[in-house]
mmCIF file of C-alpha atoms and ligand atoms in Angstrom:
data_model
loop_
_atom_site.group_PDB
_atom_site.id
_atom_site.type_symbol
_atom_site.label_atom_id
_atom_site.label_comp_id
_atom_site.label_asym_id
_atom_site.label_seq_id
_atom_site.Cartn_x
_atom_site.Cartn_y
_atom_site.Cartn_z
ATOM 1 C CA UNK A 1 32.419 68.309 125.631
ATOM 2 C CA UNK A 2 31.060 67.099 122.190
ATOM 3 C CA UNK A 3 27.370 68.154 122.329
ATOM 4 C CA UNK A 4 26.439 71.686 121.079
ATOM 5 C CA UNK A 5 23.393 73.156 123.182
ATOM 6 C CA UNK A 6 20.698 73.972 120.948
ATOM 7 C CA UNK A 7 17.522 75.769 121.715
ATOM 8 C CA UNK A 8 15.479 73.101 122.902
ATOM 9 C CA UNK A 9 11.763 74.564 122.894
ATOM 10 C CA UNK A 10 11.706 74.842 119.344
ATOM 11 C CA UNK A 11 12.354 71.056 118.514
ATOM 12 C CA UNK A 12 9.573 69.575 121.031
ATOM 13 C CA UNK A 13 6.811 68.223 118.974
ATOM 14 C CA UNK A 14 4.575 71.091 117.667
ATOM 15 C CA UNK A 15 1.374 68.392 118.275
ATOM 16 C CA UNK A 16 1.642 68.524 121.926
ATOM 17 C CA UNK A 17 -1.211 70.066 123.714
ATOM 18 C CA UNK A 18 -1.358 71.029 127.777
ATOM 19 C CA UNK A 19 -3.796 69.077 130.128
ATOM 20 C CA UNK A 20 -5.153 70.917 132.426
ATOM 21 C CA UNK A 21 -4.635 72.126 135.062
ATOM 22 C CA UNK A 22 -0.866 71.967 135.839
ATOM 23 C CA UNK A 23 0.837 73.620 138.832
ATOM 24 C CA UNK A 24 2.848 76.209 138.918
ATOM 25 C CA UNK A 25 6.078 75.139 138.293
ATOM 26 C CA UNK A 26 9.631 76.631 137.387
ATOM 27 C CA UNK A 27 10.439 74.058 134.284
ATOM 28 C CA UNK A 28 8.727 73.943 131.411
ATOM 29 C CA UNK A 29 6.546 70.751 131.264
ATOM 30 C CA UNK A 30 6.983 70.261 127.722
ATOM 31 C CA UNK A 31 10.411 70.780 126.054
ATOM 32 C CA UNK A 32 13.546 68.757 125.546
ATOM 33 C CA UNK A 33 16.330 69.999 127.964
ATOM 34 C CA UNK A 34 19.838 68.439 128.772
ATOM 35 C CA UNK A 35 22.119 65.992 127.057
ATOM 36 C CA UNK A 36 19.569 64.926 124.217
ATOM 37 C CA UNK A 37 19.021 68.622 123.315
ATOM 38 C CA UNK A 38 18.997 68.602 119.270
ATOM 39 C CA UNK A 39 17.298 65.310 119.345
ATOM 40 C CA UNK A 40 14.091 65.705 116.907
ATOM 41 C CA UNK A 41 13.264 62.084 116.128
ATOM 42 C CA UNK A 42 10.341 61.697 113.470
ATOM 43 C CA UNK A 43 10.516 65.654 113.000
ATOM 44 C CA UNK A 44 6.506 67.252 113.156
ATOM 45 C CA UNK A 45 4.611 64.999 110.304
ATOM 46 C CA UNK A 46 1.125 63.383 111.485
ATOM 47 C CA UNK A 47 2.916 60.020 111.201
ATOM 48 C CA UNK A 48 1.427 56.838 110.967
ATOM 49 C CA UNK A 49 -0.909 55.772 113.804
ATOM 50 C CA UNK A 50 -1.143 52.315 114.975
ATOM 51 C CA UNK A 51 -3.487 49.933 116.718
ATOM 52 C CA UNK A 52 -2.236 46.405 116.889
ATOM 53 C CA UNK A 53 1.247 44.632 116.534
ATOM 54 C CA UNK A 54 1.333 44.073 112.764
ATOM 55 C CA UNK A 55 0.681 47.499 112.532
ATOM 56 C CA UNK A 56 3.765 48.767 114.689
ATOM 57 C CA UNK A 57 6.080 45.971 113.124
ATOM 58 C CA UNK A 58 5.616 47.753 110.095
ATOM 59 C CA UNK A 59 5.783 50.934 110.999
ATOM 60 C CA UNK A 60 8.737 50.470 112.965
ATOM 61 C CA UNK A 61 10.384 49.296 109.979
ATOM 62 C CA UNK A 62 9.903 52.233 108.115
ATOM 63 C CA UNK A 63 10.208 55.146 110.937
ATOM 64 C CA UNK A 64 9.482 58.564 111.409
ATOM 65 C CA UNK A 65 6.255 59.680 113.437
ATOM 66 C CA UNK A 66 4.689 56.582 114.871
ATOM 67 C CA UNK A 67 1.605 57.249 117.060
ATOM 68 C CA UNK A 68 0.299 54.108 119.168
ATOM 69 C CA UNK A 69 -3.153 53.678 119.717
ATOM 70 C CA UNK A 70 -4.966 51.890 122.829
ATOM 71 C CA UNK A 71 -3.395 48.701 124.358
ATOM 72 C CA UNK A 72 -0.736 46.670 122.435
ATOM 73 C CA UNK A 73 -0.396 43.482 123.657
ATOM 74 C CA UNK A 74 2.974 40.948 123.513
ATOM 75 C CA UNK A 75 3.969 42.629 120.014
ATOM 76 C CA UNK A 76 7.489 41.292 121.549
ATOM 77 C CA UNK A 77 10.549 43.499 121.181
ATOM 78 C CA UNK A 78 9.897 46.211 118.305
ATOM 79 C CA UNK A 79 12.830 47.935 117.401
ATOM 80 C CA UNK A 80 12.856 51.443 116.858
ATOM 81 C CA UNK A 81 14.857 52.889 114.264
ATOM 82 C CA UNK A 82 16.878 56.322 113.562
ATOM 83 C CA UNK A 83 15.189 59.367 113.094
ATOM 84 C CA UNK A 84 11.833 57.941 114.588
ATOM 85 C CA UNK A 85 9.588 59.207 117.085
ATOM 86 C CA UNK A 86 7.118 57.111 118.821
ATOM 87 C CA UNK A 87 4.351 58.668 120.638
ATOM 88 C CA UNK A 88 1.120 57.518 122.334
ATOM 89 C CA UNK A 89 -2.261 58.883 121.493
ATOM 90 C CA UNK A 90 -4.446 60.514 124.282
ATOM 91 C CA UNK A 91 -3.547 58.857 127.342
ATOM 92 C CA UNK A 92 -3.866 55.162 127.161
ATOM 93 C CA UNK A 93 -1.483 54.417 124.909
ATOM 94 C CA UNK A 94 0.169 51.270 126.575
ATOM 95 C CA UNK A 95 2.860 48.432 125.634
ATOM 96 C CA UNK A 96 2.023 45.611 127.696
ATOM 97 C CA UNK A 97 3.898 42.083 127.251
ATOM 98 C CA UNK A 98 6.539 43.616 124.926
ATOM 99 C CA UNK A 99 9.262 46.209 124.932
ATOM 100 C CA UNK A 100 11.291 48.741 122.517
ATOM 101 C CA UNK A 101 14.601 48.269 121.414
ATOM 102 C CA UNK A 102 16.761 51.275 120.063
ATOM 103 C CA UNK A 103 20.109 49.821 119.184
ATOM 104 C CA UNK A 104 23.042 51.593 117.166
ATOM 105 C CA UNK A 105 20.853 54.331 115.874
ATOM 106 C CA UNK A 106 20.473 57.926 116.690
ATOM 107 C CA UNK A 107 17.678 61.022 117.032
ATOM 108 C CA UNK A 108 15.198 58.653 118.611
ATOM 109 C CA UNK A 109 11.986 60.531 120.641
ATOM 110 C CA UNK A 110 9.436 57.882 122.750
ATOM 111 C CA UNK A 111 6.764 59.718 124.675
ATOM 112 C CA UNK A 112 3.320 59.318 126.151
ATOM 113 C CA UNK A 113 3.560 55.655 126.616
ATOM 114 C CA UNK A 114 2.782 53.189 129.579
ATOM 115 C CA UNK A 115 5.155 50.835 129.473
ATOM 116 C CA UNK A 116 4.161 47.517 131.378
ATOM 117 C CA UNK A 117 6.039 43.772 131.910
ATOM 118 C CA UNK A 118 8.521 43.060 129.358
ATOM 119 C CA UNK A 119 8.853 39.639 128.224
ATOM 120 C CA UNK A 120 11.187 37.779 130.904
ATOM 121 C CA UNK A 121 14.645 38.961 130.518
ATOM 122 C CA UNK A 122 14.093 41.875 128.378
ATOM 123 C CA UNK A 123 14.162 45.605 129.136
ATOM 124 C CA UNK A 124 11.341 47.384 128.321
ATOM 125 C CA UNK A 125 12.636 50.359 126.771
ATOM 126 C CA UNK A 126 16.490 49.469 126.130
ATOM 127 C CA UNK A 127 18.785 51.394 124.720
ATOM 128 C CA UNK A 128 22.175 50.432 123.259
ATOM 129 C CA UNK A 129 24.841 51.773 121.242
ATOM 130 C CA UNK A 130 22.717 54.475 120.715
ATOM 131 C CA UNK A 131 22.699 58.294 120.720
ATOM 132 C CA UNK A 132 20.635 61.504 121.046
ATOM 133 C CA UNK A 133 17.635 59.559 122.716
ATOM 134 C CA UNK A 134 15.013 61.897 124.456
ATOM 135 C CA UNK A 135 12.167 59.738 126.647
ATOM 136 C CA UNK A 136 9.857 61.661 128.231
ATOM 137 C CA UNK A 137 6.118 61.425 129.836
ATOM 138 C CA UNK A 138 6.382 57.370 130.034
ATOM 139 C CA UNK A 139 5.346 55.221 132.734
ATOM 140 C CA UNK A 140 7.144 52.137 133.462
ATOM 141 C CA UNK A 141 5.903 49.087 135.608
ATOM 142 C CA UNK A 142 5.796 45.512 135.958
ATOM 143 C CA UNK A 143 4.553 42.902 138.442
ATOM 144 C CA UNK A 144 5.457 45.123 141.418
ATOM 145 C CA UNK A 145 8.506 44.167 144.036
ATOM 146 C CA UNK A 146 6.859 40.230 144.357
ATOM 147 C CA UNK A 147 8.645 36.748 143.038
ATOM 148 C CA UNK A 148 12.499 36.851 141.470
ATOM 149 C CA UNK A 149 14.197 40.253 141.058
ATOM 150 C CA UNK A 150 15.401 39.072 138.265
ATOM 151 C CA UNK A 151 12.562 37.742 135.950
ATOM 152 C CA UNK A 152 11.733 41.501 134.894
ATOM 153 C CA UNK A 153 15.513 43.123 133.518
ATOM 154 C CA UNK A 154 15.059 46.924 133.110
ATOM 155 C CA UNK A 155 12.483 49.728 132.813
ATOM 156 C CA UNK A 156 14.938 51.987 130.909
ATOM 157 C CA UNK A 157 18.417 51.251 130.016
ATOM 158 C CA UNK A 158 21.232 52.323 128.077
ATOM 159 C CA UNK A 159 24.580 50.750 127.670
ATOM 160 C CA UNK A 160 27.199 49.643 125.249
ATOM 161 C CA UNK A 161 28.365 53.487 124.659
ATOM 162 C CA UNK A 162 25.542 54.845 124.469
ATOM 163 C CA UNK A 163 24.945 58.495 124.847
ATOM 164 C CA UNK A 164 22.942 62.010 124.800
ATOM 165 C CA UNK A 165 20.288 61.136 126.238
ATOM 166 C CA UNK A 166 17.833 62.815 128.855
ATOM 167 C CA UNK A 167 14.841 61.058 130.460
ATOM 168 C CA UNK A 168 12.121 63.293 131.794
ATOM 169 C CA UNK A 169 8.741 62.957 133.703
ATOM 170 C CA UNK A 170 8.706 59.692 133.383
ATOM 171 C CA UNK A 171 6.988 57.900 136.542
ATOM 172 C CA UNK A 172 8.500 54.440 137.030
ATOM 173 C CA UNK A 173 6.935 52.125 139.488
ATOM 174 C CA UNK A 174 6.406 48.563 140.903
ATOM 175 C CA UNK A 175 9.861 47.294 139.341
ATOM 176 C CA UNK A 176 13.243 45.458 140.357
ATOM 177 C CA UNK A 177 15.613 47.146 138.503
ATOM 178 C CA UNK A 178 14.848 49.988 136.984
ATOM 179 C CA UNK A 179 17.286 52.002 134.655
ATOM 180 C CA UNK A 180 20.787 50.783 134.379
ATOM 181 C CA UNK A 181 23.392 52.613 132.537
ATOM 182 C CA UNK A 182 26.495 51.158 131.765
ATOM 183 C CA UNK A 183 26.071 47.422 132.466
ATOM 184 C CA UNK A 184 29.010 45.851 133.091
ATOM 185 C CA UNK A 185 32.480 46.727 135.286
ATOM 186 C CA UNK A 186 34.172 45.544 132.370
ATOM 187 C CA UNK A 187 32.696 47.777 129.257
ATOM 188 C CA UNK A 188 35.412 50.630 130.070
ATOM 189 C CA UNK A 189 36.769 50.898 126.845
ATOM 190 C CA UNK A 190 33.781 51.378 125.308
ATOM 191 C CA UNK A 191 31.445 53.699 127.885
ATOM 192 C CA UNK A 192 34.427 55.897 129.104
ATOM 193 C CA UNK A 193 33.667 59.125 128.098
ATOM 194 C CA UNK A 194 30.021 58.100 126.844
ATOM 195 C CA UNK A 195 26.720 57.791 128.339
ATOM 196 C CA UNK A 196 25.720 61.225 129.696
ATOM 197 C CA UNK A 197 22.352 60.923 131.005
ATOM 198 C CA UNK A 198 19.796 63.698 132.196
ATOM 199 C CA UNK A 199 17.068 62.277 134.432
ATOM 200 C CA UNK A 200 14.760 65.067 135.468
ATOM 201 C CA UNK A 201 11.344 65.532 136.814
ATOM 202 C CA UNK A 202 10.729 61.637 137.028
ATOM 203 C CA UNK A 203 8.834 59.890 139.758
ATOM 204 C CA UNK A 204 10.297 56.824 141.392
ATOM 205 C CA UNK A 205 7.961 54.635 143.919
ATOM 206 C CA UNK A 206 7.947 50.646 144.898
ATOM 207 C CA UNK A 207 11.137 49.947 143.181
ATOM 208 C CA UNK A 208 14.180 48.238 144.322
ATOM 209 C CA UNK A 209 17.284 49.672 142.468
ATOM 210 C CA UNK A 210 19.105 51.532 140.143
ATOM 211 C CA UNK A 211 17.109 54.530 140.169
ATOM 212 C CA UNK A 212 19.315 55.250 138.114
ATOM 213 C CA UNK A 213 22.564 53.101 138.342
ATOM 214 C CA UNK A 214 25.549 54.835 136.330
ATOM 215 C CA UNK A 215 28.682 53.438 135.189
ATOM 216 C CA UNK A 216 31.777 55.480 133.877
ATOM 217 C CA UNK A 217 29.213 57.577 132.570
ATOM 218 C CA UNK A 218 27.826 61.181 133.308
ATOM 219 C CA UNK A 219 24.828 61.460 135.457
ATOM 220 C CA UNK A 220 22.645 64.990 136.133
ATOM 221 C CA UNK A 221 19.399 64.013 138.081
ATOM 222 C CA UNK A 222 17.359 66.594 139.519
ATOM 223 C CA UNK A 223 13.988 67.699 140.574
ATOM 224 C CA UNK A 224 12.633 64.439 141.052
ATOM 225 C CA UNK A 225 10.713 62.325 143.687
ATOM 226 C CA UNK A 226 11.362 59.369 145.210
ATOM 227 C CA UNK A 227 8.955 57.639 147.376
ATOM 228 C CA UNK A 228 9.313 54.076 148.871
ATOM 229 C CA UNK A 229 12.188 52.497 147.214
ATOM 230 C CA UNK A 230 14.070 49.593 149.623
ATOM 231 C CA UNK A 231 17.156 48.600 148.596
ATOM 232 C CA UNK A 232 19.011 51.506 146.553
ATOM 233 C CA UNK A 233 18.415 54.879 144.808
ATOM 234 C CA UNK A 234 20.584 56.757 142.528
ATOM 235 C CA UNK A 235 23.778 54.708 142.579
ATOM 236 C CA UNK A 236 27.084 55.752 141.174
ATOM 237 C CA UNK A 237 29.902 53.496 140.613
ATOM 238 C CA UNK A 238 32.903 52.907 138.393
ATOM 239 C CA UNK A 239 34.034 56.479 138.588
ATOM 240 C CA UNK A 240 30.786 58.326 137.011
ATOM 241 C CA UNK A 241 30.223 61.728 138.143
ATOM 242 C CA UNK A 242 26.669 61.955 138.925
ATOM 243 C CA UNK A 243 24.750 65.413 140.492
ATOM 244 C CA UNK A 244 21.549 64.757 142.422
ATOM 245 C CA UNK A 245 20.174 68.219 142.796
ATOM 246 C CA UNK A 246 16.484 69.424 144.403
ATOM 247 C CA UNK A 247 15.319 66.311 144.861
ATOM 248 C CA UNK A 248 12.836 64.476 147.192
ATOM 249 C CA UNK A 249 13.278 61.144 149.001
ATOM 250 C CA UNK A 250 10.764 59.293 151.229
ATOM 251 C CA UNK A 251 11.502 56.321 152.421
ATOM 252 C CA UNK A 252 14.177 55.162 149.953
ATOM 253 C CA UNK A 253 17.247 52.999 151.608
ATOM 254 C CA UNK A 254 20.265 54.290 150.637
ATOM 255 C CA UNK A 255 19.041 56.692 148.398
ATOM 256 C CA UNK A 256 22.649 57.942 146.633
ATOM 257 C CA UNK A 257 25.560 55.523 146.882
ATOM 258 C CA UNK A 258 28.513 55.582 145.681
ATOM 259 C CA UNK A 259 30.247 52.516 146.803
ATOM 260 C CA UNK A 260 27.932 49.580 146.341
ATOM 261 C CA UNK A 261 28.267 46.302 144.294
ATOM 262 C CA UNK A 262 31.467 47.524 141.481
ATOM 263 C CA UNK A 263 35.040 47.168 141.576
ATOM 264 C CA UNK A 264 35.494 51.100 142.150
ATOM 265 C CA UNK A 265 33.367 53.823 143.832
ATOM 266 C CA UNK A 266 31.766 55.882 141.657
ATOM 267 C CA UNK A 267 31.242 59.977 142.553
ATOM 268 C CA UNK A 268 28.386 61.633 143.452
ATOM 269 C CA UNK A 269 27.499 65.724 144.863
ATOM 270 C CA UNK A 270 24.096 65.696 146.660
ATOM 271 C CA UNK A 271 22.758 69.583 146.191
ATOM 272 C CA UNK A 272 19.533 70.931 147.880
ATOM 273 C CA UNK A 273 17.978 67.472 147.993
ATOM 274 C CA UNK A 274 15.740 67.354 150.754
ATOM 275 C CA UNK A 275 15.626 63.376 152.643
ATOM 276 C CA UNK A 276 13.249 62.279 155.388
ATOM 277 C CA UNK A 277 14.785 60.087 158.067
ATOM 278 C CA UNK A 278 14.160 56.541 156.564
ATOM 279 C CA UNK A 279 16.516 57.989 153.369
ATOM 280 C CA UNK A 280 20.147 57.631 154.084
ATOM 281 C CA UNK A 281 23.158 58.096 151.840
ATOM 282 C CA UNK A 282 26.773 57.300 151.401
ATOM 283 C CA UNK A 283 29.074 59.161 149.188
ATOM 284 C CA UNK A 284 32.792 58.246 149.184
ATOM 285 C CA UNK A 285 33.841 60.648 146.692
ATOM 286 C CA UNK A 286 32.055 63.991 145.502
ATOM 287 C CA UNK A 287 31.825 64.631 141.961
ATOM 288 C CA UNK A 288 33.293 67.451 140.517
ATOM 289 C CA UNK A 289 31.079 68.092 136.892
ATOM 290 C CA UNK A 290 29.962 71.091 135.477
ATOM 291 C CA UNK A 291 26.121 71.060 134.135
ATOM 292 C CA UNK A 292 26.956 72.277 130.088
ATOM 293 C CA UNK A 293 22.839 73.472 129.340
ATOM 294 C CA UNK A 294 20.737 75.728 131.121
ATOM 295 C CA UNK A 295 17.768 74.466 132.797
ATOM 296 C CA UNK A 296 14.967 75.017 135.426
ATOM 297 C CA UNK A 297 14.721 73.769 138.883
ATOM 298 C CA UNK A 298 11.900 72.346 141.260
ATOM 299 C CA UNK A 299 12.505 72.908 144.777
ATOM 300 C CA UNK A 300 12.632 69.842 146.559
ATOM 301 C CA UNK A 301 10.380 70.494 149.150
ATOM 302 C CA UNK A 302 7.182 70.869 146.505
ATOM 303 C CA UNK A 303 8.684 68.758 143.690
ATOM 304 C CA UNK A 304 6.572 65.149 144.923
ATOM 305 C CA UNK A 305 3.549 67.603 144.217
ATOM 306 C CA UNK A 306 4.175 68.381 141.054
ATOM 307 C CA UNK A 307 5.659 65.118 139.760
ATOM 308 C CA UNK A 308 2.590 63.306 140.576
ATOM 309 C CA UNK A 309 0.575 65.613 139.037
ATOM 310 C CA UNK A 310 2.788 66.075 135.733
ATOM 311 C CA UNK A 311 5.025 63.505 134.419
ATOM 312 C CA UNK A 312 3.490 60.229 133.720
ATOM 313 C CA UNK A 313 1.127 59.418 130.726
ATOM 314 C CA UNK A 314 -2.149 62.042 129.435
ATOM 315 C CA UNK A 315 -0.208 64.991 130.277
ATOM 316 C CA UNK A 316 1.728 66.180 126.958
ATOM 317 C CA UNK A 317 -0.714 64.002 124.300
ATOM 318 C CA UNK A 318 -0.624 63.833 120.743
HETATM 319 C C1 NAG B 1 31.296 44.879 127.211
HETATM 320 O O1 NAG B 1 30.828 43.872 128.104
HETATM 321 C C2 NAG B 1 30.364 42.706 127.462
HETATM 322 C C3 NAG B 1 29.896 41.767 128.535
HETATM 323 O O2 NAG B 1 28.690 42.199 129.007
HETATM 324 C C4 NAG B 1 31.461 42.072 126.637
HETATM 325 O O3 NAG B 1 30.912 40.981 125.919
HETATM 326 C C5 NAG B 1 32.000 43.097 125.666
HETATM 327 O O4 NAG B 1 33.111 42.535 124.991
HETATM 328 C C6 NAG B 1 32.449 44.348 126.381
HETATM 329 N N1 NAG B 1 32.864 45.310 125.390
HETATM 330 C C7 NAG B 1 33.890 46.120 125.561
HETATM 331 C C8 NAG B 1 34.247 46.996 124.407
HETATM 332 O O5 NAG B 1 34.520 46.173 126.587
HETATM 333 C C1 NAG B 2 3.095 50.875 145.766
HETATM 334 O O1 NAG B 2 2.689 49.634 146.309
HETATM 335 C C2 NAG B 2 1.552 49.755 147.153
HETATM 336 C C3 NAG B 2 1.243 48.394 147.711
HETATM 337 O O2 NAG B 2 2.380 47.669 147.976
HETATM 338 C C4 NAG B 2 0.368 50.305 146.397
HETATM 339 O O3 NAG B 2 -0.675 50.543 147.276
HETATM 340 C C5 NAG B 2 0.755 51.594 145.703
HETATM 341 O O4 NAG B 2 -0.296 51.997 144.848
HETATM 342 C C6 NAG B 2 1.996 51.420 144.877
HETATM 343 N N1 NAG B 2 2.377 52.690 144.304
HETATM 344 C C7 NAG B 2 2.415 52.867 142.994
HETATM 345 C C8 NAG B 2 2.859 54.204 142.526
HETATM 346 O O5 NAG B 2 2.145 52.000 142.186
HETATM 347 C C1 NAG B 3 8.635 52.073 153.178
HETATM 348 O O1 NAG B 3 8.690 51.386 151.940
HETATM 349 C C2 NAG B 3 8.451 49.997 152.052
HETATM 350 C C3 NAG B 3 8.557 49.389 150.685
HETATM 351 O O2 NAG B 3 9.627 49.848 150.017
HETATM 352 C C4 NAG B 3 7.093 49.713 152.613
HETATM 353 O O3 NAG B 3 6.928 48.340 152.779
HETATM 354 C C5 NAG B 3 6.911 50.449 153.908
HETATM 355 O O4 NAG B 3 5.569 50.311 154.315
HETATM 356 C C6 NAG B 3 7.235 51.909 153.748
HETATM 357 N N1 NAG B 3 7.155 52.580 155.019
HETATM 358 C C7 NAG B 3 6.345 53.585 155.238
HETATM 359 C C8 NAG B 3 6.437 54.204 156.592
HETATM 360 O O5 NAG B 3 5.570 54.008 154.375
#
């Protein structure tokens, strides 16, 4: 393993203040933890805040702290450089009609942002050839599950070798496809060995697929809730190892799967997940990976409860 753990509490953003109130909980509700440990982004300066696309074009040329202000509409797709944290003010900081791009740079932080329909085709937070990435407290959404699965792309992806990167309390919603990693059957060469992903304490409702999908890569998903979701949940394939631990699923078809749409199967272990009837799963292969951080788990029988309540937008603001 490449990544060194580092003691993740002390690099969160020292601006970030608690709404109230928040439920008791085992994990902290405000702290980096898994693969993107050591990512710092913008570091802890005030930043630059920003109200309209002009403003974020050149901001986002220049990096560090970025703080977003109110609704920015069709700004198109801003890319985010290295070292660079973007963070939404208060809790209506929103993206609407545009997306982020975060390509072959490192130590990026994006937080406290809705997220809603990309420009057709685009992601709206996509990340490639990128490392160290750390998204947290976003909410992601488009036109809901209505029209052409595919005039939306992504919510959140990462692909091209991408890697170190954890994605937590995020609600996504009312989308196709929602986070792919690893895009193609065919990028071996270059995601082997790559693209470890933590995914924890996000909420997943009204959306098709890839919640996440994971390709040769390294998955750890856990204390999250999934409510309503049709056609597939957390989907392994190409020979990733992927761990889906204390986790909640309503209603969500084929909620892990391991051998579904790729050439090979990928591997999945299914720990203390709780599934109501409606929730099936099919793992051909268990996964045999060994969690390198520490971290704190949610039971899955209260986790919905506290998802709802805590991840999302206007609950760590800046
Ligand atoms: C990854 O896949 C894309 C097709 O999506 C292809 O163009 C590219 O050459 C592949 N790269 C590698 C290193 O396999
Ligand atoms: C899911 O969709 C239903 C209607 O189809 C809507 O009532 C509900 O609010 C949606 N849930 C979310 C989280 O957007
Ligand atoms: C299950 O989810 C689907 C949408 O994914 C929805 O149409 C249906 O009403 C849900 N069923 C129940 C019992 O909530």
């Amino acid at each position: 393993m490449r990544f060194t753990p580092i003691a993740a509490a002390a690099l969160t953003a020292s601006s970030a203040a608690y709404a109230s109130p928040l439920q008791a909980r085992a994990a902290t509700v405000d702290e980096l933890v898994g693969y993107a440990a050591g990512t710092t982004g913008g570091g802890s300066s005030d930043g630059t805040t920003v109200s309209d696309c002009d403003a974020l074009t050149a901001a986002a040329k220049a990096g560090g702290v970025i703080k977003i202000k109110g609704t920015l509409k069709d700004c198109g797709i801003v890319k985010i450089p290295a070292d660079t944290s973007v963070l939404g003010v208060g809790s209506d900081a929103v993206i609407e009609g545009g997306g982020f791009q975060v390509r072959k740079v490192s130590n990026v932080i994006i937080r406290n942002i809705k997220f809603h329909l990309a420009p057709e085709g685009k992601d709206l937070v996509d990340i490639d050839a990128s490392t160290q990435v750390w998204v947290d407290h976003c909410d992601f959404s488009s036109a809901g599950l209505v029209g052409s699965k595919d005039t939306y792309d992504g919510a959140l992806d990462a692909k091209h070798g991408s890697d170190l990167l954890t994605f937590s309390w995020n609600k996504f919603h009312d989308h196709w496809k929602v986070s792919l990693v690893g895009h193609s059957d065919n990028n071996e060469s270059e995601d082997s060995g790559k693209l470890h992903v933590t995914y924890h304490h996000n909420h997943w409702e009204n959306c098709s697929s890839r919640l996440p999908s994971i390709r040769f890569g390294t998955g750890h998903i856990y204390s999250s809730c999934y409510i309503d979701n049709p056609t597939s949940g957390v989907h392994s394939r190409m020979g990733a190892q992927v761990l889906v631990e204390a986790s909640s699923f309503t209603n969500s078809s084929r909620a892990i799967i391991t051998n579904l749409d790729s050439d090979e199967d990928g591997f999945a272990t299914s720990k203390d997940n709780v599934f109501d009837s409606e929730s099936d799963t099919s793992i051909t292969q268990e996964a045999s990976l060994t969690i390198p951080y520490t971290y704190s788990v949610d039971a899955a029988d209260g986790v919905c409860a506290i998802v709802e309540k805590s991840a999302g937008v206007g609950v760590v603001t800046f």
